[in-house]
mmCIF file of C-alpha atoms in Angstrom:
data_model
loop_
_atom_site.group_PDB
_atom_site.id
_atom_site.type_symbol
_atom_site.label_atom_id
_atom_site.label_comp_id
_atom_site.label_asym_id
_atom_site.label_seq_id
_atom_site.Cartn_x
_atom_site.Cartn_y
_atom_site.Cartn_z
ATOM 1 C CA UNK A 9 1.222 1.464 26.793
ATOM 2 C CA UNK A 10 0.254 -1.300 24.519
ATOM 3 C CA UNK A 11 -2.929 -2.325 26.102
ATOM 4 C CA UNK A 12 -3.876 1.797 26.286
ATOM 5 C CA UNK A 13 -6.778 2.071 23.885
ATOM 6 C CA UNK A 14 -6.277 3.978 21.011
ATOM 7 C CA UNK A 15 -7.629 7.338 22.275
ATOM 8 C CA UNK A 16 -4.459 7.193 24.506
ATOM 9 C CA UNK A 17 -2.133 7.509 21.578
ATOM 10 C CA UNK A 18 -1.032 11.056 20.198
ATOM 11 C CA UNK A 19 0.659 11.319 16.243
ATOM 12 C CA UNK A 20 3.888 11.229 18.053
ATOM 13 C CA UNK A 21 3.982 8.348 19.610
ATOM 14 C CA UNK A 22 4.147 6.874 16.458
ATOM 15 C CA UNK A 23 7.585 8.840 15.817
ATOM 16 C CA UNK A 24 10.806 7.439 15.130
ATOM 17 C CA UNK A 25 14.085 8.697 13.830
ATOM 18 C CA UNK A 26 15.279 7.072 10.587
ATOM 19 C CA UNK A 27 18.803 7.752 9.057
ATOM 20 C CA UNK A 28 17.862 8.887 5.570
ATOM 21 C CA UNK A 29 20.785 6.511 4.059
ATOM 22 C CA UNK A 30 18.532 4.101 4.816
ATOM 23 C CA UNK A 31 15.771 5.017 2.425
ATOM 24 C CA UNK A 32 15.835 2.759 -0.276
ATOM 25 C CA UNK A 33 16.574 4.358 -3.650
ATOM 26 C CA UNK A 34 16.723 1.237 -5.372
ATOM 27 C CA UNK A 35 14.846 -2.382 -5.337
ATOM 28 C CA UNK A 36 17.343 -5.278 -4.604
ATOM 29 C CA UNK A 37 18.754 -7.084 -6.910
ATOM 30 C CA UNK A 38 16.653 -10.033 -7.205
ATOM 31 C CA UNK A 39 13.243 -9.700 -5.391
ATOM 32 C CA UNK A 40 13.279 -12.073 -3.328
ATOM 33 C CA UNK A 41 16.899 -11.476 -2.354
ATOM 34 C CA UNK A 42 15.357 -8.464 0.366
ATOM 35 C CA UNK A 43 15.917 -9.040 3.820
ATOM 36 C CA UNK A 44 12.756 -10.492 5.844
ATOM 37 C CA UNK A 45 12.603 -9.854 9.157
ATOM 38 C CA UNK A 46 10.928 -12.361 11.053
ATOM 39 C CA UNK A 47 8.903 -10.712 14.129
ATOM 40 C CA UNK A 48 6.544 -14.501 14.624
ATOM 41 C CA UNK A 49 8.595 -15.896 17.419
ATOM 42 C CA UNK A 50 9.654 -14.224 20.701
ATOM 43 C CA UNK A 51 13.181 -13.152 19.156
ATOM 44 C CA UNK A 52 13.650 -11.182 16.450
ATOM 45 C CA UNK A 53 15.448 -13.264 13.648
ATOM 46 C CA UNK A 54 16.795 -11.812 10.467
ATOM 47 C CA UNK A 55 16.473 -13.906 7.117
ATOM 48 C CA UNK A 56 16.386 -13.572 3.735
ATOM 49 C CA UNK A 57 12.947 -13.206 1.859
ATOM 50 C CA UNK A 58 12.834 -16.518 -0.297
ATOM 51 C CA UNK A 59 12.955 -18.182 3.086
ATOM 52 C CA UNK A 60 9.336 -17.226 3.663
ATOM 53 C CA UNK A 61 8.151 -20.923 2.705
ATOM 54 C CA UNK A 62 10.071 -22.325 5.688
ATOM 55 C CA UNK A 63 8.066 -19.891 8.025
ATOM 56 C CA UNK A 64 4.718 -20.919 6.565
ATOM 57 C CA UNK A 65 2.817 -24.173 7.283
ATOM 58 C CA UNK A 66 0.560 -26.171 4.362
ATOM 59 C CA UNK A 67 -2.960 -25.145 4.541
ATOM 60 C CA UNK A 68 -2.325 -21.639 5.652
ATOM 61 C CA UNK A 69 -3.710 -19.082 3.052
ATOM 62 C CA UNK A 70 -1.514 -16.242 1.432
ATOM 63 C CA UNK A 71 -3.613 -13.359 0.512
ATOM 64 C CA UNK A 72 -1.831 -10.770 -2.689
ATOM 65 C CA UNK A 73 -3.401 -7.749 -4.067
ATOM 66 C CA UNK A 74 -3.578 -7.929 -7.531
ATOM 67 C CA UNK A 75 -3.602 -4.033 -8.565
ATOM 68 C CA UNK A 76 -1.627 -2.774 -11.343
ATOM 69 C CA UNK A 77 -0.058 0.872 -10.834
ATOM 70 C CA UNK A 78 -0.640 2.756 -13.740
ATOM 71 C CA UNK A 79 1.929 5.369 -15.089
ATOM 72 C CA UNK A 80 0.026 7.946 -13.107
ATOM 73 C CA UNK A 81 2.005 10.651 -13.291
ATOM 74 C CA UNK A 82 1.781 12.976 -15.786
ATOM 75 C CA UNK A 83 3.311 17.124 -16.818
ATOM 76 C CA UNK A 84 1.628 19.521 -19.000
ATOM 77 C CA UNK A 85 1.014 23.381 -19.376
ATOM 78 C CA UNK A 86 -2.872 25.479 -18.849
ATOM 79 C CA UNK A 87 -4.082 27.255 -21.995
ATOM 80 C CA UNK A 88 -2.158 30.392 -20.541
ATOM 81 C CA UNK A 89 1.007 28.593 -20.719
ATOM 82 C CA UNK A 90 1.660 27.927 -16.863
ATOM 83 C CA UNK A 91 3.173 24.476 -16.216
ATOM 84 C CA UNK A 92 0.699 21.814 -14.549
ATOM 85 C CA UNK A 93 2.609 18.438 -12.511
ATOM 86 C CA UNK A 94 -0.812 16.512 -12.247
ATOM 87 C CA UNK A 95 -1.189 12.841 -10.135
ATOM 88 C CA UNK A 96 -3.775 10.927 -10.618
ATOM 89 C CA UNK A 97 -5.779 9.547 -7.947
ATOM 90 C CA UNK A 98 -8.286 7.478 -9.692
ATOM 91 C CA UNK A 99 -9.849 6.833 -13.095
ATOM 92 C CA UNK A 100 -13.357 6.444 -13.097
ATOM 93 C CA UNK A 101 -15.089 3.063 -14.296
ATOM 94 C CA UNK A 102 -16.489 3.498 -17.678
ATOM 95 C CA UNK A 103 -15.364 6.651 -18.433
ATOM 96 C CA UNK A 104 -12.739 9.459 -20.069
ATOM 97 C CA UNK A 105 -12.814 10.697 -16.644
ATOM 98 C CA UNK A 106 -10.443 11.438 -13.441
ATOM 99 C CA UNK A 107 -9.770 12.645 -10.638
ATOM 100 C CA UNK A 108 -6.717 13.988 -10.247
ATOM 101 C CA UNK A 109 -4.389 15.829 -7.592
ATOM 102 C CA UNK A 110 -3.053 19.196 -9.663
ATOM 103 C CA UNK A 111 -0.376 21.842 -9.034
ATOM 104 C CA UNK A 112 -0.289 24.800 -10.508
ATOM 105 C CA UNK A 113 0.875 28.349 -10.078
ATOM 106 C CA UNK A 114 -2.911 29.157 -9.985
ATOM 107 C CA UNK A 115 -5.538 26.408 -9.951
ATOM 108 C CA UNK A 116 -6.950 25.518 -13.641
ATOM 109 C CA UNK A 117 -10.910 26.737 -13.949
ATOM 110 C CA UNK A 118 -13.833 24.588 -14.707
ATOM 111 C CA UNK A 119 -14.007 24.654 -18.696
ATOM 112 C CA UNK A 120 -10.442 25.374 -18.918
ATOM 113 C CA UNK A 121 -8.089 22.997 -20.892
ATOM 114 C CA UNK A 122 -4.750 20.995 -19.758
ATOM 115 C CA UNK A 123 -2.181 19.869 -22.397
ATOM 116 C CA UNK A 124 -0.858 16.981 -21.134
ATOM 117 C CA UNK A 125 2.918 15.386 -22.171
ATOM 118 C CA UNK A 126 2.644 17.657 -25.370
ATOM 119 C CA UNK A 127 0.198 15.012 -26.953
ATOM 120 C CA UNK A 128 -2.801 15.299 -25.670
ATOM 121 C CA UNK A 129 -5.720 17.352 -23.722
ATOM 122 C CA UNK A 130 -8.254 17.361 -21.194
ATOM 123 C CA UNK A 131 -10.899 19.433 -20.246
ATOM 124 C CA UNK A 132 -11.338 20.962 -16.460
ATOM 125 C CA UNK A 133 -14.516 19.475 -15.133
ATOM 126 C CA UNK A 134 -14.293 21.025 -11.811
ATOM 127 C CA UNK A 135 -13.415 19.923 -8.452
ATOM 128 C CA UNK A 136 -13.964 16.801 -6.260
ATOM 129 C CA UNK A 137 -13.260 14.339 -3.842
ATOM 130 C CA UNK A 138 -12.394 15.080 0.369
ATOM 131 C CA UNK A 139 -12.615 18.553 1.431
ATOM 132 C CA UNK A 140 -12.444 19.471 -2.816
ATOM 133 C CA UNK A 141 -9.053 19.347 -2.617
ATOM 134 C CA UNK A 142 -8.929 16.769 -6.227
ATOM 135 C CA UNK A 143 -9.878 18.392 -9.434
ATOM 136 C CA UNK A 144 -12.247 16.263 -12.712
ATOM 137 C CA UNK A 145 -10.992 15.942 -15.942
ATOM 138 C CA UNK A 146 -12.099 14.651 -18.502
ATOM 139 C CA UNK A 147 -9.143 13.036 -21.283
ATOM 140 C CA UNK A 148 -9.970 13.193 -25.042
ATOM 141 C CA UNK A 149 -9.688 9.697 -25.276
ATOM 142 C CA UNK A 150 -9.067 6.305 -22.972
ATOM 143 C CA UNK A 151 -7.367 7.231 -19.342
ATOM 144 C CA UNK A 152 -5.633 4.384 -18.975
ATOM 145 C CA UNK A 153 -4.115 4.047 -22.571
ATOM 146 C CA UNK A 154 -3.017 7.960 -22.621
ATOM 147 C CA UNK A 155 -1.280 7.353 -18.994
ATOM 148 C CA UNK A 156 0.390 3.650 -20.367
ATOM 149 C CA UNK A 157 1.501 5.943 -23.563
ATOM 150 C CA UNK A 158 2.436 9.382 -21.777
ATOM 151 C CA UNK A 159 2.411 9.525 -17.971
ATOM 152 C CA UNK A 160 5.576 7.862 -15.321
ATOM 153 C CA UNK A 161 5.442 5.801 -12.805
ATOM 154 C CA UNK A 162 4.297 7.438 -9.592
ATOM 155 C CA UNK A 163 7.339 6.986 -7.687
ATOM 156 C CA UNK A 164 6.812 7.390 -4.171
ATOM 157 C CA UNK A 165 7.994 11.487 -2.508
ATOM 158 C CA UNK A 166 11.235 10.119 -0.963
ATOM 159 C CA UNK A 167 12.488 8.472 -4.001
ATOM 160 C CA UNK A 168 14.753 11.366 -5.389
ATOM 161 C CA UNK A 169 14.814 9.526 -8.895
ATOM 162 C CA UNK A 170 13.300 10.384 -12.088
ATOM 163 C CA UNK A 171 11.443 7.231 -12.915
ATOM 164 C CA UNK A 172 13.164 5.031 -15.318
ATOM 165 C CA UNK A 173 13.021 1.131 -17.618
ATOM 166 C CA UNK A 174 13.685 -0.600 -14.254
ATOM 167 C CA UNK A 175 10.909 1.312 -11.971
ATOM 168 C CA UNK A 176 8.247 0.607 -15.196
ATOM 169 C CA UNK A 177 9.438 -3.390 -14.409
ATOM 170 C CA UNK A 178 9.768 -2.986 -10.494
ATOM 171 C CA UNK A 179 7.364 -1.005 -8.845
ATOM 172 C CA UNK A 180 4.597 -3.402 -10.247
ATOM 173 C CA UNK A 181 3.971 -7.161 -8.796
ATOM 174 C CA UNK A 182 4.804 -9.755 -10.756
ATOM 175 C CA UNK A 183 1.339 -10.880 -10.562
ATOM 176 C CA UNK A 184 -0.397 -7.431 -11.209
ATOM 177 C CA UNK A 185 -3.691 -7.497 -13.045
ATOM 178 C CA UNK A 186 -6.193 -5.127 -12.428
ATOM 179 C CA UNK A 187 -5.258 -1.261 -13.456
ATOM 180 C CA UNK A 188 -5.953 1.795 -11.120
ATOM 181 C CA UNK A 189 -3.296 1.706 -8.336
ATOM 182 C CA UNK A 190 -1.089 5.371 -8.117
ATOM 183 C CA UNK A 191 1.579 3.243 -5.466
ATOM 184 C CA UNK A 192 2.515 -0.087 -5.250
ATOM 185 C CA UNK A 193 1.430 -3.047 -2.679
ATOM 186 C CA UNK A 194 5.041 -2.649 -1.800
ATOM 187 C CA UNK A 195 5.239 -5.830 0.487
ATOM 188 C CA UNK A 196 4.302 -8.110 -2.711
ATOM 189 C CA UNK A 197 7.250 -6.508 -4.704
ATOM 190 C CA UNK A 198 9.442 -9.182 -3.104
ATOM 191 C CA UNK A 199 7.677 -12.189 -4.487
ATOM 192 C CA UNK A 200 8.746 -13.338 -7.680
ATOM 193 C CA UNK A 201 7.477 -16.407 -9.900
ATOM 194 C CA UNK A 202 10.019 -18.719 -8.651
ATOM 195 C CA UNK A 203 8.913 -17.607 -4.810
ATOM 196 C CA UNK A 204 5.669 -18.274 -5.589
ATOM 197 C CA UNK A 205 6.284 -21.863 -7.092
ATOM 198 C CA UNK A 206 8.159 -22.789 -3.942
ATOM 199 C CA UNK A 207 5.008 -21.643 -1.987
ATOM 200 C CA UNK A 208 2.487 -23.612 -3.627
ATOM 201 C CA UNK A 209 4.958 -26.771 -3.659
ATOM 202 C CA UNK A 210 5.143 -26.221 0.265
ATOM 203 C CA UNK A 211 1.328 -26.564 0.139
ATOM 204 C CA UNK A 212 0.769 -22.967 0.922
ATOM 205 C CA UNK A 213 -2.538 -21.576 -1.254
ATOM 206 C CA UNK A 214 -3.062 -18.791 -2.459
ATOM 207 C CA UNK A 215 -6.267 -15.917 -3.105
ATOM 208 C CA UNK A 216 -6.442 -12.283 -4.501
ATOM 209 C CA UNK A 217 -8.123 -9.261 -4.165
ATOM 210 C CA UNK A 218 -8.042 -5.813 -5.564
ATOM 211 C CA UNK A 219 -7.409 -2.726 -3.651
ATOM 212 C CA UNK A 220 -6.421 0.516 -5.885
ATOM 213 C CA UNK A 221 -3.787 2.401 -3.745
ATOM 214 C CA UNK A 222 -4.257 5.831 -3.898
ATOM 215 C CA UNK A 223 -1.704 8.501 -3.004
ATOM 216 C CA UNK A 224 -3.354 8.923 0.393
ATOM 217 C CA UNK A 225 -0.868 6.423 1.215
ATOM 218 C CA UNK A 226 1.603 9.065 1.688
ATOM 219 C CA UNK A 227 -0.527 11.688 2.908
ATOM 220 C CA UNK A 228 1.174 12.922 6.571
ATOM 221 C CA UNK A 229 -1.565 12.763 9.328
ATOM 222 C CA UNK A 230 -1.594 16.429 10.416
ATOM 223 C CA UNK A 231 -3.265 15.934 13.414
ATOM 224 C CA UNK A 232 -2.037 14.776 17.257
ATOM 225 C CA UNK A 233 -5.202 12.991 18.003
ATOM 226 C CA UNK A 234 -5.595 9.829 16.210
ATOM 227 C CA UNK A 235 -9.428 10.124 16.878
ATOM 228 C CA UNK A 236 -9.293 13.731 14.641
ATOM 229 C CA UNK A 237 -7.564 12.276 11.293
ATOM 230 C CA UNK A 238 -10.038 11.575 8.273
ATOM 231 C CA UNK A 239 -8.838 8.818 6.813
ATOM 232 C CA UNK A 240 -8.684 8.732 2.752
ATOM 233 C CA UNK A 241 -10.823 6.247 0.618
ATOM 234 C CA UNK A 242 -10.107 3.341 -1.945
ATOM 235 C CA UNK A 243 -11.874 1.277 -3.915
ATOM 236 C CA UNK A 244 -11.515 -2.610 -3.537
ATOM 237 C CA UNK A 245 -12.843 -5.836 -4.099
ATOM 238 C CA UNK A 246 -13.016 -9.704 -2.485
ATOM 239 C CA UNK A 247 -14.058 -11.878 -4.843
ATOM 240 C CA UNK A 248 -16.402 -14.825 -3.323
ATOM 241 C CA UNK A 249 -13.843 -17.262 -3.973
ATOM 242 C CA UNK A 250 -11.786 -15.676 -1.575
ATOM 243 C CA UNK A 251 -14.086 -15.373 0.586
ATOM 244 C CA UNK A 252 -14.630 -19.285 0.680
ATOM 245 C CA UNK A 253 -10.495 -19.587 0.451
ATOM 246 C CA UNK A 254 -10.669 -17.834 3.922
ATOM 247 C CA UNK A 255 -12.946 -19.610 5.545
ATOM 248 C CA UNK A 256 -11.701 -23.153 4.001
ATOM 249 C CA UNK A 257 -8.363 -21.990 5.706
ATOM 250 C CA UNK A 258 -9.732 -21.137 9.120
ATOM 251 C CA UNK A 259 -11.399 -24.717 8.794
ATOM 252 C CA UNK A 260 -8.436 -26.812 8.494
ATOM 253 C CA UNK A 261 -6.630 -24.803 11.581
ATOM 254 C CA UNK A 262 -4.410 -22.716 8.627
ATOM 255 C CA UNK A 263 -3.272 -19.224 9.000
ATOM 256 C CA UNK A 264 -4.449 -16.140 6.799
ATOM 257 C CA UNK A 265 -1.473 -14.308 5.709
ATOM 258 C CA UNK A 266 -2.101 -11.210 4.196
ATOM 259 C CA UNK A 267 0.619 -9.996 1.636
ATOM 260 C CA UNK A 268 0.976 -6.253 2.675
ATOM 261 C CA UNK A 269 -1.181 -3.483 4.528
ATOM 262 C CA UNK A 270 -3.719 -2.601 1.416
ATOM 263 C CA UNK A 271 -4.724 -6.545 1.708
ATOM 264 C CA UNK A 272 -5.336 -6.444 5.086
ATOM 265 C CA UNK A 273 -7.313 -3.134 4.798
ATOM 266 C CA UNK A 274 -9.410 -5.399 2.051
ATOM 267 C CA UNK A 275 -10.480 -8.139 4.131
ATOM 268 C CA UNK A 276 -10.967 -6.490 7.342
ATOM 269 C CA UNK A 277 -13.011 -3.624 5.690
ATOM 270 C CA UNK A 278 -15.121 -6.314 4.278
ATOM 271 C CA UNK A 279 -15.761 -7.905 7.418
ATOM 272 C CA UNK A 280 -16.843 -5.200 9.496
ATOM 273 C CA UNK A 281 -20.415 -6.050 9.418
ATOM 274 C CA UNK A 282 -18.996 -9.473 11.529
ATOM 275 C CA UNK A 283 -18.552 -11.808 8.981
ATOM 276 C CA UNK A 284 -15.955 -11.560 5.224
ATOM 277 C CA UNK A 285 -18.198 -10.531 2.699
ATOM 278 C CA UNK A 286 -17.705 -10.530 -1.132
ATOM 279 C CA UNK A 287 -18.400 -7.485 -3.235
ATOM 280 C CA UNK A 288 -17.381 -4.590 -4.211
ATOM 281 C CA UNK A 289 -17.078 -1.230 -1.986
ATOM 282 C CA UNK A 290 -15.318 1.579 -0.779
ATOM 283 C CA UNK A 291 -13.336 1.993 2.357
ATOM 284 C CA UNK A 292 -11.695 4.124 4.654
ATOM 285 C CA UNK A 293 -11.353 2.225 7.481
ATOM 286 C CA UNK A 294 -8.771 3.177 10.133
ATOM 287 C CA UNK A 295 -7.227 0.745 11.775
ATOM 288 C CA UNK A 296 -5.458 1.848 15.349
ATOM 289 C CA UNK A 297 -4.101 -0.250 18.621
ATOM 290 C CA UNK A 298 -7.394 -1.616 19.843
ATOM 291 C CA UNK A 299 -8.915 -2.649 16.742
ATOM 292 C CA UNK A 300 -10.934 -5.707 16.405
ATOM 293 C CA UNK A 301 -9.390 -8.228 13.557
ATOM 294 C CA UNK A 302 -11.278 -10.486 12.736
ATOM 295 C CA UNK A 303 -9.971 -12.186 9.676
ATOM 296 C CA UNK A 304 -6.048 -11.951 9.228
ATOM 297 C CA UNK A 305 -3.696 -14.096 11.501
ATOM 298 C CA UNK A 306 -0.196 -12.895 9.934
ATOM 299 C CA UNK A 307 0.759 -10.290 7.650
ATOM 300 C CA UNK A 308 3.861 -9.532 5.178
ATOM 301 C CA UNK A 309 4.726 -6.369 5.814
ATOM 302 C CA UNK A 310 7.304 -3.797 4.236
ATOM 303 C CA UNK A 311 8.580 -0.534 6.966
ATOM 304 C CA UNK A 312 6.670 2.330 7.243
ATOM 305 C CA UNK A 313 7.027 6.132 7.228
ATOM 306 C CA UNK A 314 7.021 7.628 10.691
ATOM 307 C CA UNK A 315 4.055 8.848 11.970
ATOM 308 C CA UNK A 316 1.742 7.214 9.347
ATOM 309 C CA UNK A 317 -1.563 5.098 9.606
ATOM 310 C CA UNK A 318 0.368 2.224 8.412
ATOM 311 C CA UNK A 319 2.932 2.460 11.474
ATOM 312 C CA UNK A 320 -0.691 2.579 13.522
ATOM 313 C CA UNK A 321 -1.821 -0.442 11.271
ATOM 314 C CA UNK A 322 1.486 -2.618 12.222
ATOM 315 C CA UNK A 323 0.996 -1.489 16.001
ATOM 316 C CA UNK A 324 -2.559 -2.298 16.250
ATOM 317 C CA UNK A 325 -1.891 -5.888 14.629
ATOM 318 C CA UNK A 326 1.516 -6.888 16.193
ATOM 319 C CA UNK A 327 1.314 -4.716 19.621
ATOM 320 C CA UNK A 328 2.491 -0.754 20.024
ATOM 321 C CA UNK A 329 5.553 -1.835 22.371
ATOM 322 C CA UNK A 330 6.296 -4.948 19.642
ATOM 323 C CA UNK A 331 6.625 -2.433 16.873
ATOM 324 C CA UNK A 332 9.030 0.010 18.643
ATOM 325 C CA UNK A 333 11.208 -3.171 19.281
ATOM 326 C CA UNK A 334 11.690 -4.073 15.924
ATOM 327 C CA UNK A 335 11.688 -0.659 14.117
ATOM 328 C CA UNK A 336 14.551 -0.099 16.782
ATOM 329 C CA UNK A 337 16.709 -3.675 15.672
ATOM 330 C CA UNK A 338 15.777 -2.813 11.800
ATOM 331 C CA UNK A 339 17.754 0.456 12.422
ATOM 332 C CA UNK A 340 20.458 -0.850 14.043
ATOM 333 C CA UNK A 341 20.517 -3.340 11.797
ATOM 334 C CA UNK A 342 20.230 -1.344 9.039
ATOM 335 C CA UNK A 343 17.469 -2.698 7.198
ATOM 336 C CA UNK A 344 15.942 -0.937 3.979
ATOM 337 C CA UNK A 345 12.901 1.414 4.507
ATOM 338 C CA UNK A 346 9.819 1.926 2.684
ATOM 339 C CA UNK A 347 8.738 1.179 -0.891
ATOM 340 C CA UNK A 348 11.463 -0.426 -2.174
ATOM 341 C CA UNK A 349 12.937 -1.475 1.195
ATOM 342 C CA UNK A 350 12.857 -4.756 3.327
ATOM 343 C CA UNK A 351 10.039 -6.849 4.712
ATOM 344 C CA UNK A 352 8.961 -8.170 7.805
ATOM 345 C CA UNK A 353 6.867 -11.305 9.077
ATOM 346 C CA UNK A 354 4.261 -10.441 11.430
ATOM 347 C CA UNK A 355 2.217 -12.426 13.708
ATOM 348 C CA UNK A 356 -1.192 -10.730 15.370
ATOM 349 C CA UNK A 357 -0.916 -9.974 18.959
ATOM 350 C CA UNK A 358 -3.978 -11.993 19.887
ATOM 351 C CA UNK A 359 -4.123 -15.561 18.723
ATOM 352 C CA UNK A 360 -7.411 -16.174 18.694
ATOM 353 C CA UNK A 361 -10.019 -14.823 16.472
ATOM 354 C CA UNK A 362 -13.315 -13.098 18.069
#
């Protein structure tokens, strides 16, 4: 089945069953203390994160995103006294304004007012985004400072905790920069400055860019055929320098590792015209078994939720049959899933680059 194209695969066939004990609650102690498995040789070995230097060769190219969750979430009451649990889904550049995802026991109305955290208010703009299922507000005053000051960490669904100190410290790189992310580029929670010092003595560079996770992320696909599912959008960026970081790496025979599945998304969305461009853009690319890469050569990878793109992401990369192989040894090995789970180390299932 892993040479079907992807109009072949159903929703289910990207179905597994996961023992919810092994849902991580919790990050690891240390960061780089996670478990790594390492899926770039024909058997599948089990390590330790901080061993990822050993596995990487000088001149090859690790690629981070450099987004900075914001405390997105956020709990308030409607003028009429009904309780509001509001998510935001992005701020918009320049403005008091956002788009948000909103329940209610009855949706707010345009012109209406929101009293957010008991400190402060926004006004009901209307509603936006896909299918005008978000609704626009606008805060009475910055976004970003109300949500540092008053909103909570936008823990992921299966994470039964109330966010606390150590989720503000830990679901956020170590290297995060640029605000507007509502969940984590989990696979770059592992790295921490130490890690990274290691990698760069190894001879290993390093590049950025920005994508702003939004809580699409999560979003189940509710269809069977893969062809049927709109896929959500984000906003991201390659900077030029990365651009030339790529292609300097390529030159000299190294390998482009991209540092979770909102990276890759990055720098294959901006090379869909053929070549990597630098800008600025949205994307909602889709990226299924059959897909075309034309930029990243290995990828860092945390485990995904059943039946998700990103479990059709890892296929398409690493090979449909490859996936179900090592989703199967994580279980019985009994890695950690999802956000603040383990990693793996994967290598694309074609070598060479169109």
């Amino acid at each position: 089945m892993s040479s079907s194209p992807a109009a072949a695969y159903t929703v289910a066939d990207f179905d597994f069953d996961l023992p919810p004990e092994l849902i991580a609650q919790h990050p690891a102690a240390e960061r780089s203390s996670s478990r790594l498995l390492d899926a770039t040789g024909v058997d599948l070995v089990d390590r330790v994160f901080r061993e990822l230097p050993n596995l990487l060769n000088p001149g090859d190219l690790l690629v981070f995103n450099n987004t900075q969750v914001i405390k997105a979430r956020l709990f308030g009451v409607k003028a009429t006294g009904g309780s509001v649990e509001a998510l935001i889904e992005r701020v918009l550049p320049g403005t008091q304004e956002v788009w948000m995802h909103l329940r209610a026991s009855k949706s707010p109305k345009p012109g209406s007012r929101v009293r957010f955290a008991d400190a402060f208010d926004a006004e009901v703009l209307g509603r936006c985004g896909p299918d005008n299922g978000l609704f626009h507000l606008r805060f009475a005053g910055d976004p970003f400072a109300l949500l540092e000051a008053h909103g909570h960490v936008p823990l992921p669904p299966y994470i039964a905790h109330a966010d606390g100190e150590d989720d503000v410290r830990r679901y956020q790189t170590v290297f995060a920069k640029e605000p507007g992310a509502v969940a984590a580029p989990t696979a770059a929670l592992h790295f921490d400055e130490a890690l990274l010092a290691r990698l760069a003595e190894r001879g290993v560079a390093s590049a950025h860019v920005t994508l702003h996770v939004g809580a699409g992320t999560f979003q189940p696909v509710r269809v069977e055929q893969l062809a049927d599912h709109k896929m959500h959008s984000e906003w991201f960026e390659v900077p030029q320098a990365t651009v030339d970081a790529v292609a300097a790496c390529h030159a000299r025979g190294g390998r482009v590792v991209a540092v979770g599945t909102t990276t890759l998304r990055a720098l294959e969305s901006a090379a869909r015209g053929g070549q990597l461009e630098a800008g600025a853009r949205e994307t909602d690319i889709f990226i299924t078994p059959g897909f075309q890469f034309r930029v990243v050569d290995r990828l860092v990878t945390n485990f995904h939720l059943p039946r998700s793109t990103l479990m059709m992401l890892v296929s398409a990369f690493a090979g449909y049959e490859r996936i179900r192989s090592l989703y199967s040894h994580a279980i019985a090995q009994r890695y950690r899933f999802f956000s603040y789970g383990d990693a793996m180390l994967l290598s694309r299932v074609h070598a060479t680059r169109p």
